[in-house]
Short mmCIF file of C-alpha atoms and ligand atoms in Angstrom, two decimals:
data_model
loop_
_atom_site.label_atom_id
_atom_site.label_comp_id
_atom_site.label_asym_id
_atom_site.label_seq_id
_atom_site.Cartn_x
_atom_site.Cartn_y
_atom_site.Cartn_z
CA MET A 1419 -0.92 29.53 -6.69
CA LYS A 1420 2.12 28.93 -4.46
CA ALA A 1421 4.60 31.81 -4.36
CA ALA A 1422 7.58 33.06 -2.35
CA VAL A 1423 6.03 36.16 -0.80
CA ILE A 1424 8.10 39.01 0.63
CA THR A 1425 6.19 41.78 2.39
CA ARG A 1426 9.05 43.50 4.22
CA TYR A 1427 12.79 44.04 3.80
CA GLY A 1428 15.07 41.83 5.85
CA SER A 1429 17.01 38.57 5.99
CA PRO A 1430 15.96 35.42 4.09
CA ASP A 1431 13.75 34.64 7.13
CA VAL A 1432 11.14 37.05 5.71
CA VAL A 1433 10.73 34.94 2.54
CA THR A 1434 7.53 32.90 3.03
CA VAL A 1435 6.12 30.32 0.64
CA ARG A 1436 2.34 30.58 0.69
CA GLU A 1437 -0.80 30.87 -1.42
CA ALA A 1438 -1.09 34.07 -3.49
CA PRO A 1439 -3.58 35.17 -6.14
CA ARG A 1440 -2.80 33.86 -9.60
CA PRO A 1441 -2.14 36.85 -11.93
CA THR A 1442 -4.22 37.54 -15.04
CA PRO A 1443 -2.49 38.75 -18.23
CA VAL A 1444 -3.49 42.11 -19.72
CA ALA A 1445 -3.58 42.61 -23.50
CA GLY A 1446 0.20 42.62 -24.16
CA GLU A 1447 1.16 39.99 -21.57
CA LEU A 1448 1.64 36.25 -21.33
CA LEU A 1449 0.76 34.12 -18.32
CA ILE A 1450 3.61 31.67 -17.78
CA ARG A 1451 3.42 28.44 -15.80
CA VAL A 1452 6.87 28.69 -14.23
CA HIS A 1453 8.92 25.48 -14.25
CA ALA A 1454 12.26 27.00 -13.18
CA ALA A 1455 13.25 30.32 -11.61
CA SER A 1456 16.46 31.48 -9.94
CA VAL A 1457 17.72 33.33 -6.88
CA ASN A 1458 20.52 35.75 -7.68
CA ARG A 1459 22.42 38.67 -6.20
CA THR A 1460 19.92 41.19 -7.55
CA ASP A 1461 17.15 39.42 -5.60
CA CYS A 1462 19.32 39.42 -2.46
CA GLY A 1463 20.03 43.15 -2.83
CA GLU A 1464 16.31 43.82 -3.23
CA LEU A 1465 15.50 41.64 -0.20
CA ARG A 1466 17.77 43.64 2.10
CA ALA A 1467 17.22 46.93 0.24
CA HIS A 1468 20.97 47.20 -0.10
CA PRO A 1469 22.41 49.69 -0.98
CA VAL A 1470 19.86 51.83 0.85
CA PHE A 1471 19.14 54.19 -2.06
CA MET A 1472 17.66 51.13 -3.83
CA ARG A 1473 14.51 51.90 -1.80
CA LEU A 1474 13.86 54.82 -4.14
CA PHE A 1475 13.23 52.23 -6.85
CA THR A 1476 11.96 49.22 -4.88
CA GLY A 1477 9.75 50.92 -2.25
CA LEU A 1478 10.64 53.25 0.62
CA ARG A 1479 9.19 51.43 3.64
CA ARG A 1480 8.47 47.98 2.22
CA PRO A 1481 9.01 46.25 -1.13
CA ARG A 1482 6.64 47.63 -3.79
CA ARG A 1483 6.29 44.14 -5.27
CA THR A 1484 5.75 41.10 -3.11
CA ILE A 1485 7.13 38.36 -5.37
CA PHE A 1486 10.76 38.62 -6.50
CA GLY A 1487 12.73 36.71 -9.13
CA LEU A 1488 13.96 37.87 -12.52
CA ASP A 1489 14.62 34.66 -14.44
CA PHE A 1490 11.88 32.31 -15.55
CA ALA A 1491 11.50 29.31 -17.84
CA GLY A 1492 8.25 27.46 -18.37
CA GLU A 1493 5.17 27.06 -20.52
CA VAL A 1494 2.72 29.66 -21.78
CA GLU A 1495 -0.55 29.08 -19.96
CA ALA A 1496 -2.60 31.92 -21.50
CA VAL A 1497 -2.02 35.00 -23.64
CA GLY A 1498 -3.47 38.52 -23.62
CA SER A 1499 -5.68 39.69 -26.49
CA ALA A 1500 -2.85 41.57 -28.28
CA ILE A 1501 -0.43 38.62 -28.35
CA THR A 1502 0.07 36.98 -31.73
CA SER A 1503 3.55 35.46 -31.58
CA PHE A 1504 3.01 33.04 -28.65
CA LYS A 1505 0.28 30.54 -27.84
CA PRO A 1506 -0.62 28.36 -24.86
CA GLY A 1507 1.74 25.40 -24.57
CA ASP A 1508 4.80 27.21 -26.01
CA ARG A 1509 8.01 26.54 -24.04
CA VAL A 1510 9.57 29.90 -23.23
CA PHE A 1511 12.18 31.64 -21.07
CA GLY A 1512 13.09 35.21 -20.27
CA MET A 1513 13.61 37.91 -17.67
CA CYS A 1514 10.89 39.72 -15.73
CA PRO A 1515 10.98 43.52 -15.65
CA SER A 1516 11.64 44.64 -12.06
CA ARG A 1517 8.46 46.76 -11.85
CA GLY A 1518 5.93 43.93 -11.68
CA ASN A 1519 5.90 40.73 -9.63
CA GLY A 1520 8.64 38.22 -10.37
CA ALA A 1521 8.95 34.54 -11.15
CA GLN A 1522 9.52 32.91 -7.75
CA ALA A 1523 6.00 31.49 -8.00
CA GLU A 1524 3.96 28.94 -9.91
CA TYR A 1525 2.73 31.60 -12.36
CA VAL A 1526 3.98 34.96 -13.58
CA CYS A 1527 2.65 37.52 -16.08
CA VAL A 1528 5.25 39.17 -18.32
CA PRO A 1529 5.20 41.46 -21.34
CA GLU A 1530 5.86 39.80 -24.68
CA ARG A 1531 9.11 41.74 -25.26
CA VAL A 1532 10.98 39.93 -22.44
CA VAL A 1533 10.12 36.42 -23.66
CA ALA A 1534 11.68 34.09 -26.24
CA THR A 1535 10.92 30.48 -27.12
CA MET A 1536 13.24 28.01 -25.39
CA PRO A 1537 16.60 27.39 -27.06
CA ALA A 1538 16.42 24.13 -29.01
CA GLY A 1539 17.36 21.17 -26.83
CA ALA A 1540 17.63 23.15 -23.57
CA ARG A 1541 16.01 22.12 -20.29
CA PHE A 1542 14.08 24.67 -18.24
CA ASP A 1543 16.72 24.70 -15.49
CA GLU A 1544 19.38 25.52 -18.09
CA ALA A 1545 17.46 28.57 -19.28
CA VAL A 1546 17.24 30.65 -16.09
CA VAL A 1547 20.49 32.38 -17.02
CA CYS A 1548 19.37 35.83 -18.09
CA GLU A 1549 20.23 37.93 -15.01
CA GLY A 1550 24.00 37.34 -14.94
CA ALA A 1551 24.25 37.42 -18.72
CA PHE A 1552 22.25 40.68 -18.83
CA TYR A 1553 24.75 42.50 -16.59
CA ALA A 1554 27.70 40.87 -18.36
CA ASN A 1555 26.29 42.05 -21.68
CA ALA A 1556 25.73 45.57 -20.31
CA VAL A 1557 29.48 45.79 -19.64
CA LEU A 1558 30.61 44.16 -22.88
CA SER A 1559 28.34 46.27 -25.10
CA LYS A 1560 29.76 49.41 -23.54
CA PHE A 1561 33.29 48.14 -24.31
CA GLY A 1562 32.30 47.44 -27.91
CA LEU A 1563 34.65 44.41 -27.92
CA LYS A 1564 36.26 43.44 -31.17
CA ASP A 1565 38.35 40.55 -32.35
CA GLY A 1566 41.66 40.35 -30.49
CA ASP A 1567 40.84 42.83 -27.69
CA LYS A 1568 42.36 41.73 -24.39
CA LEU A 1569 39.98 41.49 -21.44
CA LEU A 1570 40.68 40.56 -17.82
CA ILE A 1571 37.70 39.48 -15.72
CA HIS A 1572 38.29 39.56 -11.98
CA GLY A 1573 35.81 37.03 -10.57
CA GLY A 1574 35.02 34.68 -13.44
CA SER A 1575 33.08 32.12 -11.39
CA GLY A 1576 29.88 33.98 -10.43
CA ALA A 1577 26.74 34.45 -12.51
CA ILE A 1578 28.09 37.57 -14.20
CA GLY A 1579 31.64 36.24 -14.55
CA THR A 1580 30.73 32.87 -16.12
CA ALA A 1581 28.41 34.67 -18.54
CA MET A 1582 30.96 37.37 -19.36
CA ILE A 1583 33.70 34.88 -20.25
CA GLN A 1584 31.40 33.15 -22.73
CA LEU A 1585 29.91 36.30 -24.29
CA ALA A 1586 33.35 37.94 -24.59
CA LYS A 1587 34.75 34.85 -26.30
CA SER A 1588 31.86 34.89 -28.77
CA SER A 1589 32.93 38.48 -29.64
CA GLY A 1590 36.46 37.27 -30.40
CA ALA A 1591 38.21 38.77 -27.35
CA ALA A 1592 41.19 37.16 -25.59
CA VAL A 1593 39.97 36.51 -22.05
CA THR A 1594 41.91 36.15 -18.81
CA ALA A 1595 39.79 35.11 -15.81
CA VAL A 1596 40.87 35.57 -12.19
CA VAL A 1597 39.35 32.94 -9.88
CA ALA A 1598 40.05 30.74 -6.86
CA THR A 1599 41.93 27.45 -7.38
CA ARG A 1600 38.73 25.41 -7.36
CA HIS A 1601 37.35 27.28 -10.40
CA LEU A 1602 40.42 27.21 -12.69
CA GLU A 1603 39.21 24.26 -14.78
CA LEU A 1604 35.66 25.63 -14.98
CA VAL A 1605 36.68 28.98 -16.48
CA LYS A 1606 38.98 27.27 -18.98
CA SER A 1607 36.09 25.01 -20.01
CA LEU A 1608 34.00 28.15 -20.60
CA GLY A 1609 36.64 29.42 -23.01
CA ALA A 1610 39.01 31.57 -20.93
CA ASP A 1611 42.41 31.72 -22.65
CA ARG A 1612 44.19 32.12 -19.33
CA ALA A 1613 43.03 31.34 -15.79
CA VAL A 1614 44.77 33.08 -12.90
CA ASP A 1615 44.48 31.83 -9.30
CA TYR A 1616 43.89 34.77 -6.97
CA THR A 1617 44.74 32.64 -3.94
CA ALA A 1618 48.24 31.91 -5.28
CA GLY A 1619 49.52 35.50 -5.40
CA ASP A 1620 48.78 39.08 -6.42
CA PHE A 1621 46.78 38.84 -9.68
CA THR A 1622 47.79 42.39 -10.63
CA ARG A 1623 51.40 41.18 -11.06
CA ILE A 1624 50.83 38.73 -13.90
CA GLY A 1625 53.05 40.69 -16.28
CA GLU A 1626 50.40 41.52 -18.88
CA THR A 1627 48.30 44.55 -19.73
CA PHE A 1628 44.73 44.67 -21.05
CA ASP A 1629 42.39 46.85 -23.10
CA PHE A 1630 39.63 46.19 -20.57
CA VAL A 1631 39.55 45.09 -16.93
CA VAL A 1632 36.29 44.19 -15.18
CA ASP A 1633 35.69 43.63 -11.49
CA ALA A 1634 32.76 41.22 -11.84
CA VAL A 1635 32.41 40.41 -8.11
CA GLY A 1636 33.04 43.66 -6.27
CA LYS A 1637 36.29 42.45 -4.72
CA THR A 1638 38.91 44.78 -6.14
CA THR A 1639 39.32 48.45 -7.06
CA PHE A 1640 40.29 50.63 -10.00
CA PHE A 1641 43.37 51.86 -8.11
CA ARG A 1642 44.56 48.28 -7.61
CA CYS A 1643 43.89 47.31 -11.22
CA ARG A 1644 45.10 50.36 -13.11
CA LYS A 1645 48.57 48.90 -13.64
CA LEU A 1646 46.86 46.12 -15.61
CA LEU A 1647 45.40 48.63 -18.10
CA LYS A 1648 47.05 49.55 -21.38
CA PRO A 1649 47.21 53.31 -22.09
CA GLY A 1650 43.61 54.32 -22.83
CA GLY A 1651 42.33 51.06 -21.28
CA VAL A 1652 38.97 50.97 -19.50
CA PHE A 1653 37.97 49.62 -16.05
CA ALA A 1654 34.40 48.53 -15.36
CA ALA A 1655 32.70 47.27 -12.20
CA THR A 1656 29.39 45.55 -11.45
CA ASP A 1657 29.37 46.92 -7.91
CA LEU A 1658 29.66 50.35 -6.28
CA GLY A 1659 32.98 49.40 -4.67
CA PRO A 1660 34.30 50.44 -1.22
CA TRP A 1661 32.62 53.69 -0.05
CA GLY A 1662 30.88 53.91 -3.43
CA GLN A 1663 34.20 54.79 -5.06
CA ASN A 1664 33.27 53.22 -8.41
CA LEU A 1665 30.29 55.55 -8.67
CA ALA A 1666 32.44 58.60 -7.91
CA LEU A 1667 35.12 57.47 -10.37
CA ALA A 1668 32.53 56.73 -13.07
CA MET A 1669 31.00 60.20 -12.62
CA TRP A 1670 34.45 61.81 -12.69
CA SER A 1671 35.48 59.96 -15.84
CA SER A 1672 32.23 60.99 -17.50
CA ILE A 1673 32.69 64.67 -16.52
CA THR A 1674 36.33 64.67 -17.71
CA ARG A 1675 35.35 62.60 -20.78
CA SER A 1676 38.21 60.18 -20.09
CA HIS A 1677 35.64 57.30 -20.02
CA ARG A 1678 38.16 55.24 -18.09
CA VAL A 1679 35.80 53.86 -15.41
CA PHE A 1680 32.15 52.87 -15.54
CA ILE A 1681 29.59 50.81 -13.65
CA ALA A 1682 27.30 48.26 -15.28
CA THR A 1683 23.84 49.73 -15.44
CA PRO A 1684 20.93 47.66 -16.66
CA GLY A 1685 19.48 48.73 -19.99
CA ARG A 1686 16.36 47.46 -21.72
CA ILE A 1687 15.58 43.76 -21.60
CA GLY A 1688 13.77 43.72 -24.96
CA GLY A 1689 15.93 42.04 -27.61
CA PHE A 1690 18.40 40.68 -25.06
CA VAL A 1691 16.57 37.39 -24.41
CA GLY A 1692 16.50 36.63 -28.15
CA TYR A 1693 20.20 37.50 -28.40
CA LEU A 1694 21.03 35.10 -25.56
CA LYS A 1695 18.93 32.36 -27.13
CA GLY A 1696 21.04 32.78 -30.30
CA ARG A 1697 24.27 32.38 -28.32
CA ILE A 1698 22.93 29.24 -26.57
CA GLU A 1699 21.80 27.65 -29.83
CA ALA A 1700 25.15 28.49 -31.45
CA GLY A 1701 26.89 26.53 -28.67
CA GLN A 1702 28.58 29.72 -27.41
CA PHE A 1703 26.77 29.92 -24.07
CA ARG A 1704 25.76 27.37 -21.47
CA ALA A 1705 24.35 27.50 -17.98
CA VAL A 1706 26.68 26.81 -15.06
CA ILE A 1707 24.34 25.45 -12.40
CA ASP A 1708 25.61 25.39 -8.82
CA ARG A 1709 22.63 24.20 -6.75
CA LYS A 1710 18.91 23.57 -7.15
CA TYR A 1711 16.24 24.10 -4.49
CA PRO A 1712 12.51 23.35 -4.54
CA LEU A 1713 10.25 26.42 -4.20
CA ALA A 1714 9.40 25.31 -0.64
CA ALA A 1715 13.09 25.75 0.36
CA ILE A 1716 13.67 29.07 -1.41
CA ALA A 1717 14.68 30.86 1.80
CA ASP A 1718 17.69 28.48 1.97
CA ALA A 1719 18.54 29.43 -1.62
CA TYR A 1720 18.60 33.11 -0.57
CA ARG A 1721 20.84 32.20 2.38
CA TYR A 1722 23.26 30.40 0.10
CA VAL A 1723 23.36 33.13 -2.57
CA GLU A 1724 24.02 35.71 0.15
CA THR A 1725 27.28 33.90 1.05
CA GLY A 1726 28.78 35.22 -2.21
CA GLN A 1727 30.18 31.76 -2.92
CA LYS A 1728 27.85 30.44 -5.59
CA VAL A 1729 29.28 29.29 -8.89
CA GLY A 1730 27.14 30.43 -11.81
CA ILE A 1731 23.43 30.21 -11.00
CA VAL A 1732 21.16 28.84 -8.27
CA VAL A 1733 17.97 27.33 -9.69
CA ILE A 1734 14.53 27.15 -8.09
CA ASP A 1735 12.80 24.04 -9.37
CA VAL A 1736 9.17 25.14 -9.31
CA VAL A 1737 8.07 22.11 -11.30
CA ALA A 1738 10.62 19.30 -11.48
CA ASP A 1739 11.72 19.19 -15.11
CA GLU A 1740 10.82 15.57 -15.88
CA GLU A 1741 12.22 15.71 -19.38
CA GLY A 1742 15.49 17.04 -17.99
CA ALA A 1743 15.56 14.49 -15.22
CA ARG A 1744 15.27 11.73 -17.82
CA ARG A 1745 18.24 13.12 -19.72
CA THR A 1746 20.56 13.55 -16.70
N1 LIG B 853 25.11 46.41 -11.19
C1 LIG B 853 24.07 45.69 -10.78
O1 LIG B 853 22.91 46.10 -10.82
C2 LIG B 853 24.33 44.31 -10.25
C3 LIG B 853 23.44 43.27 -10.53
C4 LIG B 853 23.74 42.02 -10.08
C5 LIG B 853 24.89 41.81 -9.32
N2 LIG B 853 25.69 42.86 -9.03
C6 LIG B 853 26.92 42.68 -8.25
O2 LIG B 853 27.84 42.04 -9.09
C7 LIG B 853 28.65 41.17 -8.32
C8 LIG B 853 28.67 39.80 -8.96
O3 LIG B 853 27.39 39.26 -9.03
P1 LIG B 853 27.24 37.71 -9.33
O4 LIG B 853 25.81 37.40 -9.33
O5 LIG B 853 28.07 37.30 -10.48
O6 LIG B 853 27.94 37.14 -7.99
P2 LIG B 853 28.02 35.67 -7.46
O7 LIG B 853 27.48 34.71 -8.46
O8 LIG B 853 27.49 35.66 -6.09
O9 LIG B 853 29.64 35.52 -7.42
C9 LIG B 853 30.22 34.76 -6.48
C10 LIG B 853 31.56 34.20 -7.03
O10 LIG B 853 32.60 35.14 -6.77
C11 LIG B 853 33.76 34.41 -6.39
N3 LIG B 853 34.63 35.25 -5.56
C12 LIG B 853 34.48 35.57 -4.25
N4 LIG B 853 35.51 36.34 -3.83
C13 LIG B 853 36.33 36.51 -4.91
C14 LIG B 853 37.57 37.21 -5.10
N5 LIG B 853 38.15 37.89 -4.12
N6 LIG B 853 38.10 37.19 -6.33
C15 LIG B 853 37.52 36.51 -7.36
N7 LIG B 853 36.36 35.80 -7.22
C16 LIG B 853 35.77 35.81 -6.01
C17 LIG B 853 33.18 33.23 -5.60
O11 LIG B 853 34.03 32.12 -5.65
P3 LIG B 853 35.20 31.91 -4.56
O12 LIG B 853 34.70 32.43 -3.24
O13 LIG B 853 35.43 30.43 -4.57
O14 LIG B 853 36.36 32.68 -5.11
C18 LIG B 853 31.87 32.92 -6.35
O15 LIG B 853 32.04 31.89 -7.33
C19 LIG B 853 28.12 41.21 -6.90
O16 LIG B 853 28.96 42.07 -6.16
C20 LIG B 853 26.74 41.78 -7.05
O17 LIG B 853 26.35 42.52 -5.92
C21 LIG B 853 25.45 44.08 -9.50
#
């Protein structure tokens, strides 16, 4: 099969598309013929082994796995002997666990628990949305959002931000999204009640306070945002922050039991893909697709994602989605 193979840490120049052995599913796995995959910030962090302690999880000297990519959407090609709920030909999507090889390839093997059948009516390229939504959901579940809670999302235009706006709205929260001028209409179309332009002035002086504030793009700090918090309000980040300060603050707030600051940490994937499918089918969640690249040009996709300027997701079209192409 063709795959984007990565045998050492480095820049996108080390991503090479070449022949690789096609995987074989064990008893509890499915072999998926990948139609669409994605390149996201998690892949870019793994590529450069940044931050450096990531190597403890991804491999000390070189990447432990040689094919990256978390999101996949495609068709079941074959199933392991213990699989009863899927069969060859089923259209599925999901998120690869980070231990095994990923989905930036023509085929991937994944355990059954990270797979769901495609949301009704969705194209494959619209279904490679799990990574951003997974981290957004990790933050929102920790908040335990309820109807009427006020949430400010700093950075509503990335993969995590666009997902968080939609998932928070489906929980009944009132959402304010802070974005650049060019994304104001987008975040309103995703359901944000208020869109604030960070290029037009200091977003911390908008004259409102919130139950929850999230830095979804690693571009602000707790100290800058604390005036936006109501008494007892909580700040969350998806990034370590300058000099790892979010980690230190999260540890401190855990030790002191103030629970005022925390960092999004990935939980278990099982159950999440089915939850997201439910939101998509209920019309509460849609993909925001920035660019698409063929597998052969995946190194360019990494280069673009590394700029930190993508809007929503960047799709790798492993097999052009003919059905989708007919509809668009
Ligand atoms: N905790 C984890 O394990 C984990 C996992 C994945 C990602 N992350 C981190 O989470 C962050 C977000 O990830 P992502 O995938 O959502 O990122 P992304 O898609 O790359 O987000 C980029 C978006 O951020 C916007 N942006 C840039 N500067 C901004 C600013 N100062 N204020 C507001 N928006 C700004 C950009 O638009 P404009 O430039 O037009 O404003 C762009 O639309 C990254 O820092 C990433 O490293 C953490």
